[in-house]
Amino acid sequence: MDDDNRAFDELTLREIADRACKNVYIGAAVLPKPLFVLDHDDEEDISTHTRPKIKCATVSTVEPNDPIAKSSLTRYAKTLASEFNSIVIEHHLKWAPLCHSIPGPVHQSAPPSTRFGRYDFHHVDTMLDFAMKHNLHVKGHVLIWHVTSPPFLEDMTGEEVRECVKRHIFTTMGYFRGRIEMWDVVNESLASDGTLVENVFYRKMGPGYIEECFRMAHEADPDAFLIYNDNKVEGCGCGYEKGTGSISDTSCRPAPNQAKSDGFYNLLKDLVNKGVPIHGAGMQAHFNAGGVKHQRPPTPAMVKRQIRRIGKLGLRVNISEMDVRVSKLPASSSTLMKTTAQTQIYRDILSAALSEPAFDGIWLWGFTDRHTWVSNFYYDDAPLIFDENYQRKSSYYGVQKALKTICCGGCVGDMTDNKCYLTADLDADGLPWGGEWMQSEPTNVNNDTDTTKEGQPDWLQPS
């Protein structure tokens, strides 16, 4: 069958993105072990060798005795190369894995400080070689994030930390210059109230550290596309676009994390107004279909509104780490209900995002339920678009249909059941988005245990 005449349902996500009316990244976070190491059910020499099953490999490395794929690609690699046009390095490009925790000190008895000038880029190099061979764009993640920074920073003075940060940015970006074209420079600097987390960089370098890091990154590689990335900042409530909304105003409805979303927007606006070299904003989109309070998913209209106001600052916007957890829906929920919720979130959120001119990319945080960080950091779940056997799930087709909306013949903003939630949270019949599965808010909301101000990551926050 001629490639141009193939039914859309037969096309991969990468092929559909190639047919889109605007350039858009469709990418996934990548891990080295399943990319290169044969799993127990990979085809190469399967009749003559018994191999152990690769367990969820989110922080693992390729070991010297691992059975490396030689004559053919692993199923993980085949799926990645055929379905996506870009990758982001999930774990192995963070600061601590590069020079502290993986591979660790030269000797077990040696203090981490002896590795100031010693970086291990091996795993990232191999993933970049794969990307270049298969014509995949690469996003670097992440230069500065307090959660994955070496602990020895705490023992330094402010000037020593500043010098160490600059050395790290120049070393890492310099090594990959020309191969990694875009970078998450700073990650998750905001607390739930929209103010800056008082992390090691804030305490040692002062509240202007984000600006400093972006200027350092631009100096290290003037051609790189520089992004600020954060979590739970994906939505903006009706009436809050300019910060004029109010909880007491019944005509305005805030997003689930409105204060943090406003802080995200105001941080970006401040950086732009100061002439800081920042080019894009990443909204992570780690969604929990069964979530309430700060874990509640935003609606498509809220996501569209947030992207639009950031786009007006002159920045590009991407969804940077998307996955959709469903195991916290009530135990009475059927498998069909969980499938419906997951598929609708993927399809409708992405359809809304793609309808905005400033939106330029979707990165999933993994792509197969066999290797998802959720299992290691949260609980057992199936948050991605391929199942553990690399079969397409209903959520895959949700992403596929979202991409189709920006292709020739598509309908921009088209959503589940041909309904439209681009500008409001209710459809023409007055029915709310997600009404089949969205959970009611608890009557007693208590956020006293919120520790985001101290920099606790989301997986350590109360659910």
PDB file of N, CA and C in Angstrom, residues 12 28-43 52-58 73-84 366-372 384-397:
ATOM      1  N   THR A  12       2.455   5.038  12.630  1.00  0.00           N
ATOM      2  CA  THR A  12       3.039   5.236  13.949  1.00  0.00           C
ATOM      3  C   THR A  12       2.865   6.694  14.360  1.00  0.00           C
ATOM      4  N   ALA A  28       9.950  10.410  24.006  1.00  0.00           N
ATOM      5  CA  ALA A  28       9.834   9.585  25.199  1.00  0.00           C
ATOM      6  C   ALA A  28      11.143   9.615  25.969  1.00  0.00           C
ATOM      7  N   ALA A  29      11.035   9.473  27.291  1.00  0.00           N
ATOM      8  CA  ALA A  29      12.220   9.336  28.133  1.00  0.00           C
ATOM      9  C   ALA A  29      12.816   7.946  27.933  1.00  0.00           C
ATOM     10  N   VAL A  30      14.153   7.888  27.898  1.00  0.00           N
ATOM     11  CA  VAL A  30      14.853   6.676  27.480  1.00  0.00           C
ATOM     12  C   VAL A  30      15.802   6.181  28.575  1.00  0.00           C
ATOM     13  N   LEU A  31      15.887   4.848  28.678  1.00  0.00           N
ATOM     14  CA  LEU A  31      16.750   4.172  29.639  1.00  0.00           C
ATOM     15  C   LEU A  31      17.740   3.270  28.896  1.00  0.00           C
ATOM     16  N   PRO A  32      18.994   3.206  29.341  1.00  0.00           N
ATOM     17  CA  PRO A  32      19.991   2.445  28.574  1.00  0.00           C
ATOM     18  C   PRO A  32      19.828   0.932  28.635  1.00  0.00           C
ATOM     19  N   LYS A  33      19.436   0.395  29.784  1.00  0.00           N
ATOM     20  CA  LYS A  33      19.428  -1.066  29.911  1.00  0.00           C
ATOM     21  C   LYS A  33      18.453  -1.734  28.944  1.00  0.00           C
ATOM     22  N   PRO A  34      17.160  -1.387  28.934  1.00  0.00           N
ATOM     23  CA  PRO A  34      16.265  -2.038  27.973  1.00  0.00           C
ATOM     24  C   PRO A  34      16.538  -1.638  26.522  1.00  0.00           C
ATOM     25  N   LEU A  35      17.231  -0.503  26.344  1.00  0.00           N
ATOM     26  CA  LEU A  35      17.549  -0.072  24.983  1.00  0.00           C
ATOM     27  C   LEU A  35      18.576  -0.996  24.331  1.00  0.00           C
ATOM     28  N   PHE A  36      19.535  -1.482  25.122  1.00  0.00           N
ATOM     29  CA  PHE A  36      20.644  -2.244  24.550  1.00  0.00           C
ATOM     30  C   PHE A  36      20.735  -3.694  25.016  1.00  0.00           C
ATOM     31  N   VAL A  37      20.161  -4.009  26.164  1.00  0.00           N
ATOM     32  CA  VAL A  37      20.318  -5.341  26.741  1.00  0.00           C
ATOM     33  C   VAL A  37      19.122  -6.219  26.389  1.00  0.00           C
ATOM     34  N   LEU A  38      19.405  -7.430  25.930  1.00  0.00           N
ATOM     35  CA  LEU A  38      18.340  -8.359  25.559  1.00  0.00           C
ATOM     36  C   LEU A  38      17.534  -8.786  26.782  1.00  0.00           C
ATOM     37  N   ASP A  39      16.225  -8.646  26.689  1.00  0.00           N
ATOM     38  CA  ASP A  39      15.338  -9.088  27.760  1.00  0.00           C
ATOM     39  C   ASP A  39      15.035 -10.578  27.566  1.00  0.00           C
ATOM     40  N   HIS A  40      14.352 -11.172  28.521  1.00  0.00           N
ATOM     41  CA  HIS A  40      14.108 -12.612  28.481  1.00  0.00           C
ATOM     42  C   HIS A  40      13.275 -13.029  27.272  1.00  0.00           C
ATOM     43  N   ASP A  41      12.470 -12.093  26.724  1.00  0.00           N
ATOM     44  CA  ASP A  41      11.590 -12.445  25.613  1.00  0.00           C
ATOM     45  C   ASP A  41      11.957 -11.751  24.311  1.00  0.00           C
ATOM     46  N   ASP A  42      13.156 -11.157  24.231  1.00  0.00           N
ATOM     47  CA  ASP A  42      13.623 -10.630  22.952  1.00  0.00           C
ATOM     48  C   ASP A  42      13.993 -11.777  22.031  1.00  0.00           C
ATOM     49  N   GLU A  43      13.902 -11.538  20.734  1.00  0.00           N
ATOM     50  CA  GLU A  43      13.977 -12.632  19.762  1.00  0.00           C
ATOM     51  C   GLU A  43      15.382 -13.142  19.503  1.00  0.00           C
ATOM     52  N   PRO A  52      17.636 -13.658  32.024  1.00  0.00           N
ATOM     53  CA  PRO A  52      16.748 -13.179  33.082  1.00  0.00           C
ATOM     54  C   PRO A  52      15.891 -12.028  32.580  1.00  0.00           C
ATOM     55  N   LYS A  53      14.747 -11.866  33.202  1.00  0.00           N
ATOM     56  CA  LYS A  53      13.877 -10.754  32.876  1.00  0.00           C
ATOM     57  C   LYS A  53      14.463  -9.468  33.435  1.00  0.00           C
ATOM     58  N   ILE A  54      14.483  -8.421  32.606  1.00  0.00           N
ATOM     59  CA  ILE A  54      14.947  -7.119  33.073  1.00  0.00           C
ATOM     60  C   ILE A  54      13.825  -6.486  33.880  1.00  0.00           C
ATOM     61  N   LYS A  55      14.060  -6.269  35.143  1.00  0.00           N
ATOM     62  CA  LYS A  55      13.059  -5.629  35.978  1.00  0.00           C
ATOM     63  C   LYS A  55      13.004  -4.139  35.656  1.00  0.00           C
ATOM     64  N   CYS A  56      11.981  -3.473  36.169  1.00  0.00           N
ATOM     65  CA  CYS A  56      11.805  -2.044  35.915  1.00  0.00           C
ATOM     66  C   CYS A  56      13.145  -1.317  36.053  1.00  0.00           C
ATOM     67  N   ALA A  57      13.649  -0.778  34.943  1.00  0.00           N
ATOM     68  CA  ALA A  57      15.056  -0.388  34.852  1.00  0.00           C
ATOM     69  C   ALA A  57      15.273   1.120  34.904  1.00  0.00           C
ATOM     70  N   THR A  58      14.506   1.828  35.715  1.00  0.00           N
ATOM     71  CA  THR A  58      14.561   3.282  35.649  1.00  0.00           C
ATOM     72  C   THR A  58      15.878   3.881  36.117  1.00  0.00           C
ATOM     73  N   LEU A  73      17.732  -5.215  17.047  1.00  0.00           N
ATOM     74  CA  LEU A  73      17.384  -4.307  18.127  1.00  0.00           C
ATOM     75  C   LEU A  73      16.495  -5.004  19.152  1.00  0.00           C
ATOM     76  N   THR A  74      16.575  -4.571  20.380  1.00  0.00           N
ATOM     77  CA  THR A  74      15.614  -5.041  21.374  1.00  0.00           C
ATOM     78  C   THR A  74      14.225  -4.525  21.007  1.00  0.00           C
ATOM     79  N   ARG A  75      13.190  -5.120  21.567  1.00  0.00           N
ATOM     80  CA  ARG A  75      11.841  -4.642  21.287  1.00  0.00           C
ATOM     81  C   ARG A  75      11.661  -3.207  21.792  1.00  0.00           C
ATOM     82  N   TYR A  76      12.274  -2.905  22.907  1.00  0.00           N
ATOM     83  CA  TYR A  76      12.253  -1.544  23.438  1.00  0.00           C
ATOM     84  C   TYR A  76      12.820  -0.576  22.392  1.00  0.00           C
ATOM     85  N   ALA A  77      13.972  -0.926  21.825  1.00  0.00           N
ATOM     86  CA  ALA A  77      14.630  -0.059  20.849  1.00  0.00           C
ATOM     87  C   ALA A  77      13.820   0.052  19.556  1.00  0.00           C
ATOM     88  N   LYS A  78      13.266  -1.065  19.093  1.00  0.00           N
ATOM     89  CA  LYS A  78      12.457  -1.038  17.868  1.00  0.00           C
ATOM     90  C   LYS A  78      11.246  -0.134  18.024  1.00  0.00           C
ATOM     91  N   THR A  79      10.575  -0.263  19.171  1.00  0.00           N
ATOM     92  CA  THR A  79       9.386   0.555  19.408  1.00  0.00           C
ATOM     93  C   THR A  79       9.760   2.027  19.487  1.00  0.00           C
ATOM     94  N   LEU A  80      10.819   2.326  20.184  1.00  0.00           N
ATOM     95  CA  LEU A  80      11.271   3.707  20.331  1.00  0.00           C
ATOM     96  C   LEU A  80      11.582   4.331  18.973  1.00  0.00           C
ATOM     97  N   ALA A  81      12.351   3.637  18.156  1.00  0.00           N
ATOM     98  CA  ALA A  81      12.785   4.189  16.874  1.00  0.00           C
ATOM     99  C   ALA A  81      11.634   4.355  15.889  1.00  0.00           C
ATOM    100  N   SER A  82      10.647   3.486  15.953  1.00  0.00           N
ATOM    101  CA  SER A  82       9.552   3.564  14.993  1.00  0.00           C
ATOM    102  C   SER A  82       8.465   4.540  15.413  1.00  0.00           C
ATOM    103  N   GLU A  83       8.249   4.713  16.722  1.00  0.00           N
ATOM    104  CA  GLU A  83       7.102   5.486  17.189  1.00  0.00           C
ATOM    105  C   GLU A  83       7.412   6.949  17.523  1.00  0.00           C
ATOM    106  N   PHE A  84       8.681   7.289  17.769  1.00  0.00           N
ATOM    107  CA  PHE A  84       8.992   8.621  18.279  1.00  0.00           C
ATOM    108  C   PHE A  84      10.023   9.314  17.402  1.00  0.00           C
ATOM    109  N   GLY A 366       8.768   7.741  29.617  1.00  0.00           N
ATOM    110  CA  GLY A 366       8.759   6.330  29.267  1.00  0.00           C
ATOM    111  C   GLY A 366       7.676   6.092  28.233  1.00  0.00           C
ATOM    112  N   PHE A 367       7.546   4.843  27.800  1.00  0.00           N
ATOM    113  CA  PHE A 367       6.467   4.541  26.852  1.00  0.00           C
ATOM    114  C   PHE A 367       5.844   3.177  27.092  1.00  0.00           C
ATOM    115  N   THR A 368       6.546   2.291  27.804  1.00  0.00           N
ATOM    116  CA  THR A 368       5.988   0.976  28.104  1.00  0.00           C
ATOM    117  C   THR A 368       5.841   0.792  29.608  1.00  0.00           C
ATOM    118  N   ASP A 369       4.735   0.178  30.009  1.00  0.00           N
ATOM    119  CA  ASP A 369       4.493  -0.088  31.425  1.00  0.00           C
ATOM    120  C   ASP A 369       5.518  -1.046  32.021  1.00  0.00           C
ATOM    121  N   ARG A 370       6.295  -1.709  31.176  1.00  0.00           N
ATOM    122  CA  ARG A 370       7.338  -2.595  31.683  1.00  0.00           C
ATOM    123  C   ARG A 370       8.431  -1.800  32.386  1.00  0.00           C
ATOM    124  N   HIS A 371       8.665  -0.576  31.929  1.00  0.00           N
ATOM    125  CA  HIS A 371       9.736   0.246  32.497  1.00  0.00           C
ATOM    126  C   HIS A 371       9.198   1.648  32.785  1.00  0.00           C
ATOM    127  N   THR A 372       8.514   1.794  33.889  1.00  0.00           N
ATOM    128  CA  THR A 372       8.002   3.097  34.289  1.00  0.00           C
ATOM    129  C   THR A 372       8.495   3.475  35.675  1.00  0.00           C
ATOM    130  N   LEU A 384       1.409   4.263  31.046  1.00  0.00           N
ATOM    131  CA  LEU A 384       1.924   4.648  29.736  1.00  0.00           C
ATOM    132  C   LEU A 384       1.074   4.100  28.592  1.00  0.00           C
ATOM    133  N   ILE A 385       1.556   4.239  27.364  1.00  0.00           N
ATOM    134  CA  ILE A 385       0.700   3.962  26.204  1.00  0.00           C
ATOM    135  C   ILE A 385       0.970   2.616  25.543  1.00  0.00           C
ATOM    136  N   PHE A 386       2.030   1.921  25.975  1.00  0.00           N
ATOM    137  CA  PHE A 386       2.270   0.534  25.573  1.00  0.00           C
ATOM    138  C   PHE A 386       2.236  -0.320  26.834  1.00  0.00           C
ATOM    139  N   ASP A 387       1.672  -1.526  26.734  1.00  0.00           N
ATOM    140  CA  ASP A 387       1.627  -2.389  27.911  1.00  0.00           C
ATOM    141  C   ASP A 387       2.980  -3.061  28.128  1.00  0.00           C
ATOM    142  N   GLU A 388       3.053  -3.969  29.064  1.00  0.00           N
ATOM    143  CA  GLU A 388       4.330  -4.604  29.394  1.00  0.00           C
ATOM    144  C   GLU A 388       4.851  -5.503  28.278  1.00  0.00           C
ATOM    145  N   ASN A 389       4.013  -5.834  27.311  1.00  0.00           N
ATOM    146  CA  ASN A 389       4.438  -6.644  26.165  1.00  0.00           C
ATOM    147  C   ASN A 389       4.578  -5.811  24.898  1.00  0.00           C
ATOM    148  N   TYR A 390       4.687  -4.497  25.077  1.00  0.00           N
ATOM    149  CA  TYR A 390       4.886  -3.563  23.965  1.00  0.00           C
ATOM    150  C   TYR A 390       3.708  -3.533  22.994  1.00  0.00           C
ATOM    151  N   GLN A 391       2.525  -3.851  23.479  1.00  0.00           N
ATOM    152  CA  GLN A 391       1.322  -3.755  22.665  1.00  0.00           C
ATOM    153  C   GLN A 391       0.671  -2.389  22.891  1.00  0.00           C
ATOM    154  N   ARG A 392       0.120  -1.837  21.833  1.00  0.00           N
ATOM    155  CA  ARG A 392      -0.541  -0.538  21.936  1.00  0.00           C
ATOM    156  C   ARG A 392      -1.789  -0.634  22.815  1.00  0.00           C
ATOM    157  N   LYS A 393      -1.908   0.290  23.749  1.00  0.00           N
ATOM    158  CA  LYS A 393      -3.075   0.366  24.625  1.00  0.00           C
ATOM    159  C   LYS A 393      -4.088   1.365  24.055  1.00  0.00           C
ATOM    160  N   SER A 394      -5.236   1.417  24.662  1.00  0.00           N
ATOM    161  CA  SER A 394      -6.224   2.416  24.259  1.00  0.00           C
ATOM    162  C   SER A 394      -5.648   3.825  24.369  1.00  0.00           C
ATOM    163  N   SER A 395      -4.824   4.062  25.382  1.00  0.00           N
ATOM    164  CA  SER A 395      -4.221   5.389  25.559  1.00  0.00           C
ATOM    165  C   SER A 395      -3.298   5.753  24.400  1.00  0.00           C
ATOM    166  N   TYR A 396      -2.693   4.750  23.773  1.00  0.00           N
ATOM    167  CA  TYR A 396      -1.890   5.015  22.571  1.00  0.00           C
ATOM    168  C   TYR A 396      -2.750   5.671  21.505  1.00  0.00           C
ATOM    169  N   TYR A 397      -3.926   5.106  21.301  1.00  0.00           N
ATOM    170  CA  TYR A 397      -4.810   5.650  20.260  1.00  0.00           C
ATOM    171  C   TYR A 397      -5.356   7.013  20.664  1.00  0.00           C
TER     172      TYR A 397
END
